[in-house]
Amino acid sequence: MPRTLRLGAAALRVLLQAAPAHIDLSDLHADLAALPGVVGVHDLHVWTLTSQMEVATAHLQVQPGTDTHAVLDAAREVLAREHHLEHATLQVEPTDHTGCEEVGW
């Protein structure tokens, strides 16, 4: 019975696309915001896609002219090393970019 309840809870988390219980979103946000070149983080989402895969998405704001390759590499490294997230979709956008605030979903 306990194993069945744990399996049911895990399945429910996948169906609800809930954030994994072991990931502190505040810590994750702070770690991404502290990366060199990053001046803002928004639209951060983390969820369980399957029982074997947790995923993240985020928008990372940088000053125009920032080396976006370095930002992406550093973000992928901190996600994997500190938060055990191996799959992420990251959007790097300069601070002078407009449009994200207009999306209302």
PDB file of C-alpha atoms in Angstrom:
ATOM      1  CA  MET A   1       0.000   0.000   0.000  1.00  0.00           C
ATOM      2  CA  PRO A   2       2.711   2.617   0.825  1.00  0.00           C
ATOM      3  CA  ARG A   3       4.477   1.926  -2.485  1.00  0.00           C
ATOM      4  CA  THR A   4       1.192   2.298  -4.352  1.00  0.00           C
ATOM      5  CA  LEU A   5       0.559   5.652  -2.687  1.00  0.00           C
ATOM      6  CA  ARG A   6       4.067   6.894  -3.566  1.00  0.00           C
ATOM      7  CA  LEU A   7       3.633   5.777  -7.180  1.00  0.00           C
ATOM      8  CA  GLY A   8       0.213   7.408  -7.352  1.00  0.00           C
ATOM      9  CA  ALA A   9       1.599  10.660  -5.941  1.00  0.00           C
ATOM     10  CA  ALA A  10       4.453  10.621  -8.466  1.00  0.00           C
ATOM     11  CA  ALA A  11       2.009  10.007 -11.329  1.00  0.00           C
ATOM     12  CA  LEU A  12      -0.197  12.840 -10.117  1.00  0.00           C
ATOM     13  CA  ARG A  13       2.793  15.231 -10.057  1.00  0.00           C
ATOM     14  CA  VAL A  14       3.510  14.342 -13.707  1.00  0.00           C
ATOM     15  CA  LEU A  15      -0.134  14.837 -14.737  1.00  0.00           C
ATOM     16  CA  LEU A  16      -0.329  18.178 -12.915  1.00  0.00           C
ATOM     17  CA  GLN A  17       3.092  19.231 -14.241  1.00  0.00           C
ATOM     18  CA  ALA A  18       3.964  20.200 -10.688  1.00  0.00           C
ATOM     19  CA  ALA A  19       7.384  21.458  -9.700  1.00  0.00           C
ATOM     20  CA  PRO A  20       9.550  18.647  -8.304  1.00  0.00           C
ATOM     21  CA  ALA A  21       9.407  18.628  -4.512  1.00  0.00           C
ATOM     22  CA  HIS A  22      13.208  18.684  -4.136  1.00  0.00           C
ATOM     23  CA  ILE A  23      13.665  21.895  -6.143  1.00  0.00           C
ATOM     24  CA  ASP A  24      13.465  25.204  -4.313  1.00  0.00           C
ATOM     25  CA  LEU A  25      12.328  27.675  -6.973  1.00  0.00           C
ATOM     26  CA  SER A  26      13.564  30.666  -4.952  1.00  0.00           C
ATOM     27  CA  ASP A  27      17.064  29.176  -4.785  1.00  0.00           C
ATOM     28  CA  LEU A  28      16.971  28.314  -8.480  1.00  0.00           C
ATOM     29  CA  HIS A  29      15.871  31.846  -9.366  1.00  0.00           C
ATOM     30  CA  ALA A  30      18.622  33.335  -7.188  1.00  0.00           C
ATOM     31  CA  ASP A  31      21.287  31.073  -8.709  1.00  0.00           C
ATOM     32  CA  LEU A  32      20.307  32.052 -12.255  1.00  0.00           C
ATOM     33  CA  ALA A  33      20.103  35.752 -11.347  1.00  0.00           C
ATOM     34  CA  ALA A  34      23.607  35.588  -9.837  1.00  0.00           C
ATOM     35  CA  LEU A  35      25.227  34.362 -13.058  1.00  0.00           C
ATOM     36  CA  PRO A  36      27.745  36.746 -14.628  1.00  0.00           C
ATOM     37  CA  GLY A  37      25.984  38.920 -17.181  1.00  0.00           C
ATOM     38  CA  VAL A  38      22.439  38.143 -16.022  1.00  0.00           C
ATOM     39  CA  VAL A  39      20.491  41.175 -14.804  1.00  0.00           C
ATOM     40  CA  GLY A  40      17.035  39.584 -14.583  1.00  0.00           C
ATOM     41  CA  VAL A  41      15.173  36.275 -14.614  1.00  0.00           C
ATOM     42  CA  HIS A  42      11.505  35.811 -15.421  1.00  0.00           C
ATOM     43  CA  ASP A  43       9.090  33.165 -16.694  1.00  0.00           C
ATOM     44  CA  LEU A  44      10.895  30.505 -14.656  1.00  0.00           C
ATOM     45  CA  HIS A  45       9.041  27.200 -14.730  1.00  0.00           C
ATOM     46  CA  VAL A  46      10.120  23.752 -13.526  1.00  0.00           C
ATOM     47  CA  TRP A  47       8.029  20.618 -13.826  1.00  0.00           C
ATOM     48  CA  THR A  48       8.166  16.853 -14.012  1.00  0.00           C
ATOM     49  CA  LEU A  49       7.716  15.774 -17.618  1.00  0.00           C
ATOM     50  CA  THR A  50       8.032  12.035 -16.977  1.00  0.00           C
ATOM     51  CA  SER A  51       9.076   9.972 -13.987  1.00  0.00           C
ATOM     52  CA  GLN A  52      12.612  10.082 -15.380  1.00  0.00           C
ATOM     53  CA  MET A  53      12.801  13.685 -16.608  1.00  0.00           C
ATOM     54  CA  GLU A  54      12.422  17.039 -14.911  1.00  0.00           C
ATOM     55  CA  VAL A  55      12.629  20.117 -17.095  1.00  0.00           C
ATOM     56  CA  ALA A  56      12.979  23.864 -16.722  1.00  0.00           C
ATOM     57  CA  THR A  57      12.340  26.935 -18.821  1.00  0.00           C
ATOM     58  CA  ALA A  58      13.397  30.505 -18.105  1.00  0.00           C
ATOM     59  CA  HIS A  59      14.067  33.875 -19.676  1.00  0.00           C
ATOM     60  CA  LEU A  60      17.424  35.367 -18.731  1.00  0.00           C
ATOM     61  CA  GLN A  61      17.821  39.104 -19.256  1.00  0.00           C
ATOM     62  CA  VAL A  62      21.269  40.474 -20.109  1.00  0.00           C
ATOM     63  CA  GLN A  63      22.669  43.843 -21.063  1.00  0.00           C
ATOM     64  CA  PRO A  64      23.053  44.359 -24.830  1.00  0.00           C
ATOM     65  CA  GLY A  65      26.466  43.112 -25.936  1.00  0.00           C
ATOM     66  CA  THR A  66      26.719  40.375 -23.281  1.00  0.00           C
ATOM     67  CA  ASP A  67      28.265  37.098 -24.426  1.00  0.00           C
ATOM     68  CA  THR A  68      25.071  35.033 -24.599  1.00  0.00           C
ATOM     69  CA  HIS A  69      26.992  31.807 -25.222  1.00  0.00           C
ATOM     70  CA  ALA A  70      28.753  32.204 -21.879  1.00  0.00           C
ATOM     71  CA  VAL A  71      25.445  32.943 -20.140  1.00  0.00           C
ATOM     72  CA  LEU A  72      23.824  29.837 -21.624  1.00  0.00           C
ATOM     73  CA  ASP A  73      26.798  27.635 -20.705  1.00  0.00           C
ATOM     74  CA  ALA A  74      26.866  28.955 -17.134  1.00  0.00           C
ATOM     75  CA  ALA A  75      23.092  28.554 -16.748  1.00  0.00           C
ATOM     76  CA  ARG A  76      23.152  24.973 -18.016  1.00  0.00           C
ATOM     77  CA  GLU A  77      26.006  24.189 -15.637  1.00  0.00           C
ATOM     78  CA  VAL A  78      24.277  25.622 -12.555  1.00  0.00           C
ATOM     79  CA  LEU A  79      21.003  23.896 -13.441  1.00  0.00           C
ATOM     80  CA  ALA A  80      22.726  20.519 -13.731  1.00  0.00           C
ATOM     81  CA  ARG A  81      25.219  20.832 -10.870  1.00  0.00           C
ATOM     82  CA  GLU A  82      23.139  22.624  -8.252  1.00  0.00           C
ATOM     83  CA  HIS A  83      19.599  21.564  -9.120  1.00  0.00           C
ATOM     84  CA  HIS A  84      19.999  18.272 -11.016  1.00  0.00           C
ATOM     85  CA  LEU A  85      18.089  19.601 -14.010  1.00  0.00           C
ATOM     86  CA  GLU A  86      19.640  18.191 -17.159  1.00  0.00           C
ATOM     87  CA  HIS A  87      17.033  19.465 -19.616  1.00  0.00           C
ATOM     88  CA  ALA A  88      16.211  23.149 -19.931  1.00  0.00           C
ATOM     89  CA  THR A  89      15.002  25.604 -22.519  1.00  0.00           C
ATOM     90  CA  LEU A  90      16.524  29.010 -21.853  1.00  0.00           C
ATOM     91  CA  GLN A  91      15.813  32.257 -23.654  1.00  0.00           C
ATOM     92  CA  VAL A  92      18.463  34.930 -23.364  1.00  0.00           C
ATOM     93  CA  GLU A  93      17.120  38.370 -24.112  1.00  0.00           C
ATOM     94  CA  PRO A  94      18.731  41.807 -23.953  1.00  0.00           C
ATOM     95  CA  THR A  95      17.189  44.332 -21.588  1.00  0.00           C
ATOM     96  CA  ASP A  96      16.220  46.546 -24.512  1.00  0.00           C
ATOM     97  CA  HIS A  97      14.018  43.779 -25.954  1.00  0.00           C
ATOM     98  CA  THR A  98      10.294  44.364 -25.656  1.00  0.00           C
ATOM     99  CA  GLY A  99       7.378  42.031 -25.997  1.00  0.00           C
ATOM    100  CA  CYS A 100       7.634  39.510 -23.158  1.00  0.00           C
ATOM    101  CA  GLU A 101       5.625  41.685 -20.823  1.00  0.00           C
ATOM    102  CA  GLU A 102       2.819  41.743 -23.394  1.00  0.00           C
ATOM    103  CA  VAL A 103       2.288  37.976 -23.237  1.00  0.00           C
ATOM    104  CA  GLY A 104      -0.526  37.297 -20.821  1.00  0.00           C
ATOM    105  CA  TRP A 105      -0.727  33.564 -20.309  1.00  0.00           C
TER     106      TRP A 105
END
